[in-house]
PDB file of C-alpha atoms in Angstrom:
ATOM      1  CA  UNK A   9     -27.142-185.571 115.298  1.00 61.00           C
ATOM      2  CA  UNK A  10     -26.370-189.302 114.468  1.00 65.00           C
ATOM      3  CA  UNK A  11     -25.824-191.194 117.628  1.00 72.00           C
ATOM      4  CA  UNK A  12     -25.112-194.671 116.165  1.00 77.00           C
ATOM      5  CA  UNK A  13     -23.153-196.454 113.824  1.00 81.00           C
ATOM      6  CA  UNK A  14     -26.012-198.226 112.056  1.00 84.00           C
ATOM      7  CA  UNK A  15     -26.375-197.488 108.181  1.00 85.00           C
ATOM      8  CA  UNK A  16     -28.743-195.023 106.991  1.00 81.00           C
ATOM      9  CA  UNK A  17     -31.832-196.052 105.621  1.00 84.00           C
ATOM     10  CA  UNK A  18     -35.332-194.725 104.933  1.00 81.00           C
ATOM     11  CA  UNK A  19     -36.966-196.184 108.177  1.00 88.00           C
ATOM     12  CA  UNK A  20     -34.245-194.680 110.302  1.00 85.00           C
ATOM     13  CA  UNK A  21     -34.784-191.493 108.465  1.00 79.00           C
ATOM     14  CA  UNK A  22     -38.350-191.404 109.157  1.00 82.00           C
ATOM     15  CA  UNK A  23     -38.108-192.625 112.863  1.00 85.00           C
ATOM     16  CA  UNK A  24     -35.645-189.767 113.537  1.00 82.00           C
ATOM     17  CA  UNK A  25     -37.860-187.072 112.303  1.00 83.00           C
ATOM     18  CA  UNK A  26     -39.605-184.678 115.018  1.00 86.00           C
ATOM     19  CA  UNK A  27     -42.758-183.325 113.208  1.00 87.00           C
ATOM     20  CA  UNK A  28     -44.257-179.841 114.051  1.00 87.00           C
ATOM     21  CA  UNK A  29     -47.719-178.557 112.876  1.00 89.00           C
ATOM     22  CA  UNK A  30     -47.462-174.829 112.373  1.00 90.00           C
ATOM     23  CA  UNK A  31     -50.739-172.845 112.278  1.00 88.00           C
ATOM     24  CA  UNK A  32     -51.002-169.034 111.498  1.00 85.00           C
ATOM     25  CA  UNK A  33     -47.232-169.178 111.583  1.00 87.00           C
ATOM     26  CA  UNK A  34     -45.347-166.438 109.414  1.00 88.00           C
ATOM     27  CA  UNK A  35     -42.640-168.606 107.820  1.00 89.00           C
ATOM     28  CA  UNK A  36     -39.806-167.973 105.099  1.00 89.00           C
ATOM     29  CA  UNK A  37     -39.437-170.921 102.387  1.00 88.00           C
ATOM     30  CA  UNK A  38     -36.280-171.714 100.784  1.00 89.00           C
ATOM     31  CA  UNK A  39     -35.824-174.624  98.240  1.00 89.00           C
ATOM     32  CA  UNK A  40     -35.462-175.561  94.725  1.00 85.00           C
ATOM     33  CA  UNK A  41     -37.057-177.612  91.827  1.00 85.00           C
ATOM     34  CA  UNK A  42     -35.126-179.998  89.611  1.00 87.00           C
ATOM     35  CA  UNK A  43     -36.654-182.719  87.320  1.00 87.00           C
ATOM     36  CA  UNK A  44     -32.805-184.149  87.345  1.00 90.00           C
ATOM     37  CA  UNK A  45     -32.103-184.632  90.865  1.00 89.00           C
ATOM     38  CA  UNK A  46     -34.927-187.041  92.377  1.00 89.00           C
ATOM     39  CA  UNK A  47     -33.112-188.816  95.210  1.00 86.00           C
ATOM     40  CA  UNK A  48     -30.142-186.631  94.883  1.00 88.00           C
ATOM     41  CA  UNK A  49     -31.039-183.049  96.185  1.00 86.00           C
ATOM     42  CA  UNK A  50     -34.717-183.948  96.221  1.00 86.00           C
ATOM     43  CA  UNK A  51     -36.648-186.967  97.864  1.00 83.00           C
ATOM     44  CA  UNK A  52     -37.254-189.821  95.434  1.00 85.00           C
ATOM     45  CA  UNK A  53     -40.882-189.207  95.126  1.00 86.00           C
ATOM     46  CA  UNK A  54     -40.519-185.328  94.540  1.00 88.00           C
ATOM     47  CA  UNK A  55     -38.804-182.751  92.144  1.00 88.00           C
ATOM     48  CA  UNK A  56     -39.126-180.105  95.005  1.00 88.00           C
ATOM     49  CA  UNK A  57     -36.962-179.846  98.083  1.00 92.00           C
ATOM     50  CA  UNK A  58     -38.039-177.081 100.503  1.00 93.00           C
ATOM     51  CA  UNK A  59     -36.758-175.899 103.960  1.00 94.00           C
ATOM     52  CA  UNK A  60     -38.686-173.575 106.263  1.00 93.00           C
ATOM     53  CA  UNK A  61     -37.818-171.035 109.082  1.00 95.00           C
ATOM     54  CA  UNK A  62     -40.451-169.466 111.166  1.00 94.00           C
ATOM     55  CA  UNK A  63     -40.008-165.460 111.220  1.00 94.00           C
ATOM     56  CA  UNK A  64     -38.906-165.761 114.861  1.00 93.00           C
ATOM     57  CA  UNK A  65     -36.095-168.092 113.952  1.00 93.00           C
ATOM     58  CA  UNK A  66     -37.244-170.587 116.698  1.00 93.00           C
ATOM     59  CA  UNK A  67     -38.192-173.331 114.224  1.00 92.00           C
ATOM     60  CA  UNK A  68     -36.333-174.483 111.223  1.00 92.00           C
ATOM     61  CA  UNK A  69     -36.452-177.754 109.013  1.00 91.00           C
ATOM     62  CA  UNK A  70     -37.826-179.538 106.014  1.00 90.00           C
ATOM     63  CA  UNK A  71     -41.140-178.698 104.864  1.00 90.00           C
ATOM     64  CA  UNK A  72     -43.191-181.686 104.112  1.00 86.00           C
ATOM     65  CA  UNK A  73     -46.723-180.310 103.271  1.00 86.00           C
ATOM     66  CA  UNK A  74     -48.190-176.904 103.062  1.00 85.00           C
ATOM     67  CA  UNK A  75     -51.576-175.117 103.236  1.00 86.00           C
ATOM     68  CA  UNK A  76     -51.660-171.560 102.469  1.00 84.00           C
ATOM     69  CA  UNK A  77     -54.156-169.224 104.299  1.00 81.00           C
ATOM     70  CA  UNK A  78     -56.650-167.639 101.987  1.00 89.00           C
ATOM     71  CA  UNK A  79     -54.715-164.981 100.227  1.00 90.00           C
ATOM     72  CA  UNK A  80     -51.443-166.453 101.072  1.00 84.00           C
ATOM     73  CA  UNK A  81     -48.701-166.261  98.256  1.00 81.00           C
ATOM     74  CA  UNK A  82     -45.694-168.035  97.402  1.00 80.00           C
ATOM     75  CA  UNK A  83     -43.230-166.236  95.266  1.00 77.00           C
ATOM     76  CA  UNK A  84     -40.904-168.383  92.620  1.00 75.00           C
ATOM     77  CA  UNK A  85     -38.712-166.822  89.862  1.00 73.00           C
ATOM     78  CA  UNK A  86     -39.948-166.049  86.502  1.00 73.00           C
ATOM     79  CA  UNK A  87     -39.215-168.159  83.700  1.00 76.00           C
ATOM     80  CA  UNK A  88     -35.980-167.484  82.216  1.00 73.00           C
ATOM     81  CA  UNK A  89     -34.414-166.204  85.398  1.00 69.00           C
ATOM     82  CA  UNK A  90     -30.837-166.862  85.292  1.00 66.00           C
ATOM     83  CA  UNK A  91     -29.917-169.715  87.675  1.00 58.00           C
TER      84      UNK A  91
END
């Protein structure tokens, strides 16, 4: 929740973030990839925008980095999947 009338900028955005480190936490990832929407639907430096939700529903937010456990998998739609 924005609590001031100051204009939004990158510094204020970074300072407002609450970061969490999740270790061995089952999560659900929902996101998208687009080469045409950098800085619109994705961060300016990325073609990907992903949110996560812990399996227990207690934590949700943007995913900034991920390291999968050995054997971990991420499923993505097959090429040609109707979008």
